[in-house]
């Protein structure tokens, strides 16, 4: 605060407190003329209401004087009188800094105890699970759902089906660096009939409604193009993020028409990287939550 504003505020404080003090002294001593019946002579409603004159009660006078004094004591102890710091040396800035520092110490204690634990162990820890879920809700739930149950286009994270690998390390890498699924559009290479045949073959792998007459041709064509990423048995490749096509789990493709669309247009799923947004401790905790949250009883089932 500049010297000018400091003086300005001090002036205002003294002026206001001065007026208060003056009124206080003045009001006690002032004599107000009264009539014989003890009223001031002010009447309303044709004399029905008359203004009496009562002295301020003692408790009120003592109380007010006390608060007046307390105000000055406050200004001596705490900042408020211009830029004078107050004899206690307290300031809201310092208090905030102190609280932030205390919080950092507490966070460090909380996170520190988890640092030595391997992820698999962390996944079983109740406290870590609670904190991890909080981080998940704040950062991941918008896409993956509050409890990781997934959304159309965003994978379920609570089943045993992993596109990018389900080991603790895989999940940690997925979250830290993000993942870009890249399926190029290959419909043109297959032609319309070829595409339809492959789509029917893929549908047959998960028992989705399909035309059985096209499966053999589809399987053959699958072996020429799709095999490069999805593998010869269509079980996928976690290195490329090419999903297992035999589990009946699709992020977007619905039925044969959906699979045809995927083949024609390709797919580009993006899981954002969190390394810049969450710190290492937070990433480990949320990864541990994801791992611990997997329901190991669920066989891969359609979302
Ligand atoms: C270059 C590698 C590559 C090739 C070749 C490829 N895919 Fe894919 N495929 C992927 C990847 C990666 C994904 C996941 C895309 C994503 O994450 O959005 C995927 C996803 C899919 C999906 C799932 C889409 C969904 O909704 O979940 C289907 C179905 C599929 N591919 C079928 C095929 C078929 C059939 C072929 C052959 C005609 C084929 N793919 C060729 C890499 C490939
Ligand atoms: C903007 C939406 C979005 C947010 C936010 C997001 N994800 Fe994802 N995530 C995706 C998409 C899309 C994929 C699928 C990528 C692909 O393969 O096509 C994915 C994939 C994953 C996978 C891999 C699943 C598998 O089958 O291998 C994991 C694990 C994961 N996310 C965890 C998280 C966690 C933990 C967070 C929060 C820190 C998070 N995600 C936040 C969109 C998101």
Coordinates of N, CA, C and O in Angstrom, one line a residue, residues 159-297:
X159 N -13.2 -54.0 -16.5 CA -13.3 -55.4 -16.9 C -11.9 -55.9 -17.2 O -10.9 -55.1 -17.1
X160 N -11.7 -57.1 -17.6 CA -10.4 -57.7 -17.8 C -10.0 -57.5 -19.3 O -9.1 -58.2 -19.7
X161 N -10.6 -56.7 -20.0 CA -10.4 -56.5 -21.4 C -9.5 -55.3 -21.6 O -9.9 -54.2 -21.3
X162 N -8.3 -55.5 -22.1 CA -7.4 -54.3 -22.3 C -6.9 -54.2 -23.7 O -6.4 -55.2 -24.3
X163 N -7.0 -53.1 -24.3 CA -6.5 -52.9 -25.7 C -5.0 -52.7 -25.6 O -4.3 -53.1 -26.5
X164 N -4.6 -51.9 -24.6 CA -3.2 -51.5 -24.5 C -2.4 -52.3 -23.4 O -1.3 -51.9 -23.0
X165 N -3.0 -53.4 -23.0 CA -2.3 -54.2 -22.0 C -2.8 -53.9 -20.6 O -3.0 -52.7 -20.3
X166 N -3.0 -54.9 -19.8 CA -3.6 -54.7 -18.4 C -2.6 -54.9 -17.3 O -3.0 -54.9 -16.1
X167 N -1.3 -55.1 -17.6 CA -0.4 -55.2 -16.4 C -0.3 -53.8 -15.8 O -0.6 -52.8 -16.4
X168 N 0.2 -53.8 -14.5 CA 0.4 -52.5 -13.8 C 1.2 -51.5 -14.6 O 0.9 -50.4 -14.8
X169 N 2.3 -52.1 -15.2 CA 3.2 -51.2 -16.0 C 2.5 -50.6 -17.2 O 2.6 -49.5 -17.6
X170 N 1.7 -51.5 -17.9 CA 1.0 -51.1 -19.1 C 0.0 -49.9 -18.8 O 0.0 -48.9 -19.5
X171 N -0.7 -50.1 -17.7 CA -1.7 -49.1 -17.3 C -1.1 -47.8 -16.9 O -1.5 -46.7 -17.3
X172 N 0.0 -47.9 -16.2 CA 0.8 -46.7 -15.8 C 1.3 -46.0 -17.0 O 1.2 -44.8 -17.1
X173 N 1.8 -46.7 -18.0 CA 2.3 -46.1 -19.3 C 1.2 -45.5 -20.0 O 1.3 -44.4 -20.5
X174 N 0.0 -46.2 -20.1 CA -1.1 -45.6 -20.8 C -1.5 -44.3 -20.2 O -1.7 -43.3 -20.9
X175 N -1.5 -44.2 -18.9 CA -2.0 -43.0 -18.2 C -0.9 -41.9 -18.4 O -1.2 -40.7 -18.7
X176 N 0.3 -42.2 -18.1 CA 1.4 -41.2 -18.2 C 1.5 -40.6 -19.6 O 1.5 -39.4 -19.7
X177 N 1.7 -41.5 -20.6 CA 2.0 -41.0 -21.9 C 0.8 -40.8 -22.8 O 0.9 -40.3 -23.9
X178 N -0.3 -41.3 -22.4 CA -1.5 -41.3 -23.3 C -1.3 -42.4 -24.4 O -0.3 -43.1 -24.5
X179 N -2.4 -42.6 -25.2 CA -2.3 -43.6 -26.3 C -3.0 -43.1 -27.5 O -4.1 -42.5 -27.3
X180 N -2.5 -43.4 -28.7 CA -3.2 -43.0 -29.9 C -3.5 -44.3 -30.7 O -2.5 -44.9 -31.2
X181 N -4.7 -44.7 -30.7 CA -5.1 -45.8 -31.5 C -5.2 -45.3 -33.0 O -5.8 -44.3 -33.2
X182 N -4.5 -46.0 -33.9 CA -4.6 -45.6 -35.3 C -4.9 -46.7 -36.2 O -4.1 -47.6 -36.5
X183 N -6.2 -46.7 -36.6 CA -6.5 -47.7 -37.6 C -6.8 -47.0 -38.9 O -7.7 -46.1 -39.0
X184 N -6.0 -47.2 -39.9 CA -6.1 -46.5 -41.2 C -7.4 -47.0 -41.9 O -7.8 -48.1 -41.7
X185 N -8.0 -46.2 -42.7 CA -9.1 -46.6 -43.5 C -8.6 -47.6 -44.6 O -7.7 -47.3 -45.3
X186 N -9.2 -48.8 -44.6 CA -8.7 -49.8 -45.6 C -9.8 -50.3 -46.5 O -9.6 -51.3 -47.2
X187 N -11.0 -49.7 -46.4 CA -12.1 -50.1 -47.2 C -11.8 -50.1 -48.7 O -12.2 -51.0 -49.4
X188 N -11.1 -49.0 -49.1 CA -10.8 -48.9 -50.5 C -10.0 -50.1 -51.1 O -10.2 -50.6 -52.1
X189 N -9.1 -50.5 -50.3 CA -8.2 -51.7 -50.7 C -9.0 -53.0 -50.8 O -8.7 -53.8 -51.6
X190 N -10.1 -53.1 -50.0 CA -10.9 -54.3 -50.0 C -12.0 -54.3 -51.0 O -12.5 -55.4 -51.4
X191 N -12.4 -53.1 -51.4 CA -13.6 -53.0 -52.2 C -14.8 -53.2 -51.4 O -14.8 -53.7 -50.3
X192 N -16.0 -52.8 -52.0 CA -17.2 -52.9 -51.2 C -17.6 -54.3 -50.7 O -17.9 -54.5 -49.6
X193 N -17.5 -55.3 -51.7 CA -17.8 -56.6 -51.4 C -16.8 -57.2 -50.3 O -17.2 -57.9 -49.4
X194 N -15.6 -57.0 -50.6 CA -14.5 -57.5 -49.7 C -14.8 -56.9 -48.3 O -14.7 -57.7 -47.3
X195 N -15.1 -55.6 -48.2 CA -15.3 -55.0 -46.9 C -16.5 -55.7 -46.2 O -16.4 -56.0 -45.0
X196 N -17.6 -55.9 -46.9 CA -18.7 -56.5 -46.3 C -18.4 -57.9 -45.8 O -18.8 -58.3 -44.7
X197 N -17.6 -58.6 -46.6 CA -17.3 -60.0 -46.2 C -16.4 -60.0 -44.9 O -16.7 -60.8 -44.0
X198 N -15.4 -59.1 -44.9 CA -14.6 -59.1 -43.7 C -15.4 -58.7 -42.5 O -15.3 -59.3 -41.4
X199 N -16.3 -57.7 -42.7 CA -17.1 -57.3 -41.5 C -18.0 -58.5 -41.0 O -18.1 -58.6 -39.8
X200 N -18.5 -59.3 -41.9 CA -19.3 -60.4 -41.5 C -18.4 -61.5 -40.8 O -18.8 -62.1 -39.8
X201 N -17.2 -61.6 -41.3 CA -16.2 -62.5 -40.6 C -16.0 -62.0 -39.2 O -16.1 -62.8 -38.2
X202 N -15.7 -60.7 -39.0 CA -15.4 -60.2 -37.7 C -16.6 -60.3 -36.8 O -16.4 -60.7 -35.6
X203 N -17.8 -60.1 -37.4 CA -19.0 -60.2 -36.5 C -19.1 -61.6 -36.1 O -19.5 -61.9 -34.9
X204 N -18.8 -62.6 -36.9 CA -18.9 -64.0 -36.6 C -18.0 -64.4 -35.4 O -18.4 -65.2 -34.6
X205 N -16.9 -63.7 -35.2 CA -16.0 -64.0 -34.2 C -16.6 -63.7 -32.8 O -16.2 -64.3 -31.8
X206 N -17.5 -62.8 -32.7 CA -18.1 -62.5 -31.4 C -19.5 -63.0 -31.4 O -20.3 -62.6 -30.5
X207 N -19.9 -63.7 -32.4 CA -21.3 -64.2 -32.4 C -22.3 -63.2 -32.6 O -23.5 -63.3 -32.2
X208 N -21.9 -62.0 -33.2 CA -22.9 -61.0 -33.5 C -23.6 -61.4 -34.8 O -23.1 -62.1 -35.6
X209 N -24.8 -60.9 -35.0 CA -25.6 -61.3 -36.2 C -24.8 -61.0 -37.5 O -24.3 -60.0 -37.7
X210 N -24.7 -62.1 -38.3 CA -24.0 -61.9 -39.5 C -24.5 -62.9 -40.6 O -25.3 -63.8 -40.3
X211 N -23.9 -62.7 -41.8 CA -24.3 -63.6 -42.9 C -23.2 -64.7 -43.0 O -22.1 -64.4 -43.5
X212 N -23.6 -65.9 -42.7 CA -22.6 -67.0 -42.6 C -22.0 -67.3 -43.9 O -20.8 -67.8 -44.0
X213 N -22.7 -67.0 -45.0 CA -22.2 -67.3 -46.4 C -20.9 -66.5 -46.7 O -20.1 -66.8 -47.6
X214 N -20.7 -65.3 -46.0 CA -19.6 -64.4 -46.3 C -18.4 -64.7 -45.5 O -17.3 -64.1 -45.8
X215 N -18.5 -65.5 -44.4 CA -17.5 -65.6 -43.5 C -16.2 -66.2 -44.0 O -15.1 -65.6 -43.8
X216 N -16.3 -67.2 -44.9 CA -15.0 -67.8 -45.4 C -14.2 -66.8 -46.2 O -13.0 -66.7 -46.0
X217 N -14.9 -66.1 -47.2 CA -14.2 -65.1 -48.0 C -13.7 -64.0 -47.0 O -12.5 -63.5 -47.2
X218 N -14.5 -63.6 -46.1 CA -14.1 -62.5 -45.1 C -12.8 -63.0 -44.4 O -11.9 -62.2 -44.2
X219 N -12.8 -64.2 -44.0 CA -11.6 -64.7 -43.2 C -10.3 -64.6 -44.1 O -9.3 -64.2 -43.6
X220 N -10.5 -65.0 -45.3 CA -9.4 -64.9 -46.2 C -8.8 -63.5 -46.4 O -7.6 -63.3 -46.3
X221 N -9.8 -62.6 -46.6 CA -9.4 -61.2 -46.8 C -8.8 -60.6 -45.5 O -7.9 -59.8 -45.6
X222 N -9.3 -61.0 -44.4 CA -8.8 -60.6 -43.1 C -7.3 -60.9 -43.1 O -6.5 -60.1 -42.6
X223 N -7.0 -62.1 -43.6 CA -5.6 -62.5 -43.5 C -4.7 -61.7 -44.4 O -3.5 -61.7 -44.2
X224 N -5.3 -60.9 -45.3 CA -4.4 -60.1 -46.2 C -4.1 -58.8 -45.6 O -3.0 -58.2 -45.8
X225 N -5.0 -58.2 -44.9 CA -4.8 -56.8 -44.5 C -4.9 -56.6 -43.0 O -4.0 -56.1 -42.3
X226 N -6.0 -57.1 -42.4 CA -6.2 -56.8 -41.0 C -5.2 -57.5 -40.1 O -4.9 -57.1 -39.0
X227 N -4.8 -58.7 -40.6 CA -3.9 -59.5 -39.8 C -2.6 -58.7 -39.3 O -2.1 -59.0 -38.2
X228 N -2.2 -57.7 -40.1 CA -1.0 -57.0 -39.8 C -1.1 -56.4 -38.4 O -0.1 -56.3 -37.7
X229 N -2.3 -55.9 -38.0 CA -2.4 -55.3 -36.7 C -3.2 -56.1 -35.7 O -2.8 -56.2 -34.6
X230 N -4.3 -56.7 -36.2 CA -5.1 -57.5 -35.3 C -4.7 -58.9 -35.0 O -5.2 -59.6 -34.2
X231 N -3.6 -59.3 -35.8 CA -3.1 -60.7 -35.6 C -3.8 -61.8 -36.3 O -5.0 -61.6 -36.7
X232 N -3.2 -62.9 -36.6 CA -3.8 -64.0 -37.4 C -5.1 -64.5 -36.7 O -6.0 -64.9 -37.4
X233 N -5.2 -64.6 -35.4 CA -6.4 -65.1 -34.8 C -7.3 -64.0 -34.4 O -8.2 -64.2 -33.6
X234 N -7.0 -62.7 -34.8 CA -7.8 -61.5 -34.5 C -7.9 -61.2 -33.0 O -8.8 -60.5 -32.5
X235 N -6.8 -61.7 -32.3 CA -6.8 -61.4 -30.8 C -6.2 -60.1 -30.5 O -6.0 -59.7 -29.3
X236 N -5.8 -59.3 -31.5 CA -5.3 -58.0 -31.2 C -3.8 -57.9 -31.0 O -3.1 -58.9 -30.9
X237 N -3.4 -56.6 -30.8 CA -1.9 -56.4 -30.5 C -1.8 -55.2 -29.6 O -2.0 -54.0 -30.1
X238 N -1.5 -55.4 -28.4 CA -1.5 -54.3 -27.4 C -0.4 -53.3 -27.8 O -0.5 -52.1 -27.4
X239 N 0.6 -53.6 -28.5 CA 1.7 -52.7 -28.9 C 1.1 -51.6 -29.8 O 1.5 -50.5 -29.7
X240 N 0.2 -52.0 -30.6 CA -0.4 -51.0 -31.6 C -1.8 -50.5 -31.1 O -2.4 -49.6 -31.7
X241 N -2.3 -51.1 -30.0 CA -3.6 -50.7 -29.5 C -4.7 -51.2 -30.4 O -5.8 -50.7 -30.5
X242 N -4.3 -52.3 -31.2 CA -5.3 -52.9 -32.0 C -6.1 -53.9 -31.2 O -5.5 -54.9 -30.6
X243 N -7.4 -53.7 -31.0 CA -8.2 -54.5 -30.0 C -8.4 -55.9 -30.5 O -8.4 -56.2 -31.7
X244 N -8.6 -56.8 -29.5 CA -9.0 -58.2 -29.7 C -10.4 -58.1 -30.3 O -11.3 -57.4 -29.8
X245 N -10.6 -58.7 -31.5 CA -11.9 -58.6 -32.2 C -12.8 -59.8 -31.9 O -13.8 -60.0 -32.5
X246 N -12.4 -60.7 -31.0 CA -13.1 -61.9 -30.7 C -14.0 -61.8 -29.4 O -14.7 -62.7 -29.1
X247 N -13.9 -60.6 -28.7 CA -14.5 -60.6 -27.4 C -15.9 -59.9 -27.4 O -16.5 -59.9 -26.4
X248 N -16.3 -59.4 -28.5 CA -17.6 -58.8 -28.6 C -17.6 -57.4 -28.0 O -18.6 -56.9 -27.7
X249 N -16.4 -56.8 -27.7 CA -16.3 -55.5 -27.1 C -15.9 -54.5 -28.2 O -14.8 -54.6 -28.7
X250 N -16.8 -53.6 -28.5 CA -16.4 -52.6 -29.5 C -16.7 -51.2 -28.9 O -17.7 -51.0 -28.2
X251 N -15.8 -50.3 -29.2 CA -16.0 -48.9 -28.6 C -17.1 -48.2 -29.4 O -17.9 -47.5 -28.8
X252 N -17.1 -48.4 -30.7 CA -18.0 -47.6 -31.5 C -18.8 -48.5 -32.5 O -19.9 -48.2 -32.8
X253 N -18.1 -49.5 -33.1 CA -18.7 -50.2 -34.2 C -19.9 -51.0 -33.6 O -19.7 -51.9 -32.8
X254 N -21.1 -50.8 -34.2 CA -22.2 -51.5 -33.8 C -22.7 -52.4 -34.9 O -23.1 -52.0 -36.0
X255 N -22.6 -53.7 -34.7 CA -23.0 -54.7 -35.7 C -22.2 -54.6 -36.9 O -21.2 -53.9 -37.0
X256 N -22.6 -55.4 -38.0 CA -21.9 -55.4 -39.2 C -21.8 -54.0 -39.8 O -20.7 -53.6 -40.3
X257 N -22.9 -53.2 -39.8 CA -22.7 -51.8 -40.4 C -21.7 -51.0 -39.7 O -20.9 -50.3 -40.4
X258 N -21.6 -51.1 -38.4 CA -20.6 -50.4 -37.7 C -19.2 -50.8 -38.0 O -18.3 -50.0 -38.1
X259 N -19.0 -52.1 -38.2 CA -17.7 -52.7 -38.5 C -17.3 -52.2 -39.9 O -16.2 -51.8 -40.2
X260 N -18.3 -52.2 -40.9 CA -18.0 -51.7 -42.2 C -17.6 -50.3 -42.1 O -16.6 -49.9 -42.8
X261 N -18.2 -49.5 -41.3 CA -17.8 -48.1 -41.2 C -16.4 -47.9 -40.7 O -15.6 -47.1 -41.1
X262 N -16.1 -48.8 -39.7 CA -14.7 -48.7 -39.1 C -13.7 -49.0 -40.2 O -12.7 -48.4 -40.3
X263 N -14.0 -50.1 -41.0 CA -13.1 -50.4 -42.1 C -12.9 -49.3 -43.1 O -11.9 -49.0 -43.6
X264 N -14.1 -48.7 -43.4 CA -14.1 -47.7 -44.5 C -13.4 -46.4 -44.0 O -12.7 -45.7 -44.8
X265 N -13.7 -46.0 -42.8 CA -13.3 -44.7 -42.3 C -12.1 -44.7 -41.4 O -11.4 -43.7 -41.2
X266 N -11.7 -45.9 -40.9 CA -10.6 -46.0 -39.9 C -11.1 -45.5 -38.6 O -12.2 -45.1 -38.4
X267 N -10.2 -45.6 -37.6 CA -10.5 -45.1 -36.3 C -9.3 -44.4 -35.7 O -8.2 -44.9 -35.9
X268 N -9.5 -43.4 -34.9 CA -8.4 -42.7 -34.2 C -8.9 -42.4 -32.8 O -9.4 -41.3 -32.5
X269 N -8.6 -43.4 -31.9 CA -9.0 -43.1 -30.5 C -7.9 -42.5 -29.8 O -6.7 -42.8 -30.0
X270 N -8.2 -41.5 -29.0 CA -7.1 -40.8 -28.3 C -7.3 -40.8 -26.8 O -8.3 -40.3 -26.3
X271 N -6.4 -41.4 -26.1 CA -6.4 -41.3 -24.6 C -5.3 -40.3 -24.3 O -4.1 -40.4 -24.7
X272 N -5.7 -39.1 -23.7 CA -4.8 -38.1 -23.4 C -3.7 -38.5 -22.4 O -3.9 -39.3 -21.6
X273 N -2.5 -37.8 -22.6 CA -1.4 -38.1 -21.6 C -1.6 -37.2 -20.4 O -2.1 -36.1 -20.5
X274 N -1.2 -37.8 -19.3 CA -1.4 -37.1 -18.0 C -0.1 -36.6 -17.3 O -0.2 -36.0 -16.3
X275 N 1.0 -36.9 -18.0 CA 2.3 -36.6 -17.3 C 2.4 -35.1 -17.0 O 3.0 -34.8 -16.0
X276 N 1.9 -34.2 -17.8 CA 2.0 -32.8 -17.5 C 1.0 -32.3 -16.6 O 1.1 -31.2 -16.0
X277 N -0.1 -33.1 -16.4 CA -1.3 -32.5 -15.6 C -1.3 -33.1 -14.2 O -1.8 -32.4 -13.3
X278 N -0.9 -34.3 -14.1 CA -0.9 -34.9 -12.7 C 0.5 -35.2 -12.4 O 1.3 -35.4 -13.3
X279 N 0.9 -35.1 -11.1 CA 2.3 -35.5 -10.8 C 2.4 -37.0 -10.7 O 1.4 -37.7 -10.7
X280 N 3.7 -37.4 -10.5 CA 3.9 -38.8 -10.5 C 3.2 -39.6 -9.5 O 2.6 -40.7 -9.7
X281 N 3.1 -39.0 -8.3 CA 2.4 -39.7 -7.2 C 0.9 -39.9 -7.6 O 0.3 -40.9 -7.3
X282 N 0.3 -38.8 -8.1 CA -1.1 -38.9 -8.5 C -1.4 -39.9 -9.6 O -2.3 -40.7 -9.6
X283 N -0.4 -40.0 -10.6 CA -0.6 -40.9 -11.7 C -0.5 -42.4 -11.1 O -1.3 -43.2 -11.5
X284 N 0.4 -42.6 -10.2 CA 0.5 -44.0 -9.6 C -0.7 -44.3 -8.9 O -1.3 -45.4 -8.9
X285 N -1.3 -43.3 -8.1 CA -2.5 -43.6 -7.3 C -3.7 -43.9 -8.2 O -4.4 -44.8 -7.9
X286 N -3.8 -43.1 -9.3 CA -5.0 -43.4 -10.1 C -4.8 -44.7 -10.9 O -5.8 -45.4 -11.1
X287 N -3.6 -45.0 -11.3 CA -3.3 -46.2 -12.0 C -3.6 -47.4 -11.0 O -4.3 -48.4 -11.4
X288 N -3.2 -47.3 -9.8 CA -3.5 -48.3 -8.8 C -5.0 -48.5 -8.6 O -5.5 -49.6 -8.5
X289 N -5.7 -47.4 -8.6 CA -7.1 -47.5 -8.5 C -7.7 -48.2 -9.6 O -8.6 -49.1 -9.4
X290 N -7.3 -47.9 -10.8 CA -7.8 -48.6 -12.0 C -7.6 -50.1 -11.9 O -8.5 -50.9 -12.1
X291 N -6.3 -50.5 -11.5 CA -6.0 -51.9 -11.4 C -6.8 -52.6 -10.3 O -7.4 -53.7 -10.5
X292 N -6.9 -51.9 -9.2 CA -7.7 -52.4 -8.1 C -9.2 -52.5 -8.3 O -9.9 -53.3 -7.7
X293 N -9.6 -51.7 -9.2 CA -11.1 -51.6 -9.5 C -11.6 -52.6 -10.4 O -12.8 -52.8 -10.6
X294 N -10.6 -53.3 -11.1 CA -11.0 -54.3 -12.1 C -11.8 -55.4 -11.4 O -11.3 -55.9 -10.3
X295 N -12.9 -55.7 -11.9 CA -13.7 -56.8 -11.4 C -13.2 -58.1 -12.0 O -13.5 -58.4 -13.2
X296 N -12.4 -58.9 -11.3 CA -11.8 -60.1 -11.9 C -12.7 -61.2 -12.2 O -12.3 -62.2 -12.8
X297 N -13.9 -61.1 -11.7 CA -14.9 -62.1 -12.0 C -15.5 -61.9 -13.4 O -16.0 -62.9 -14.1

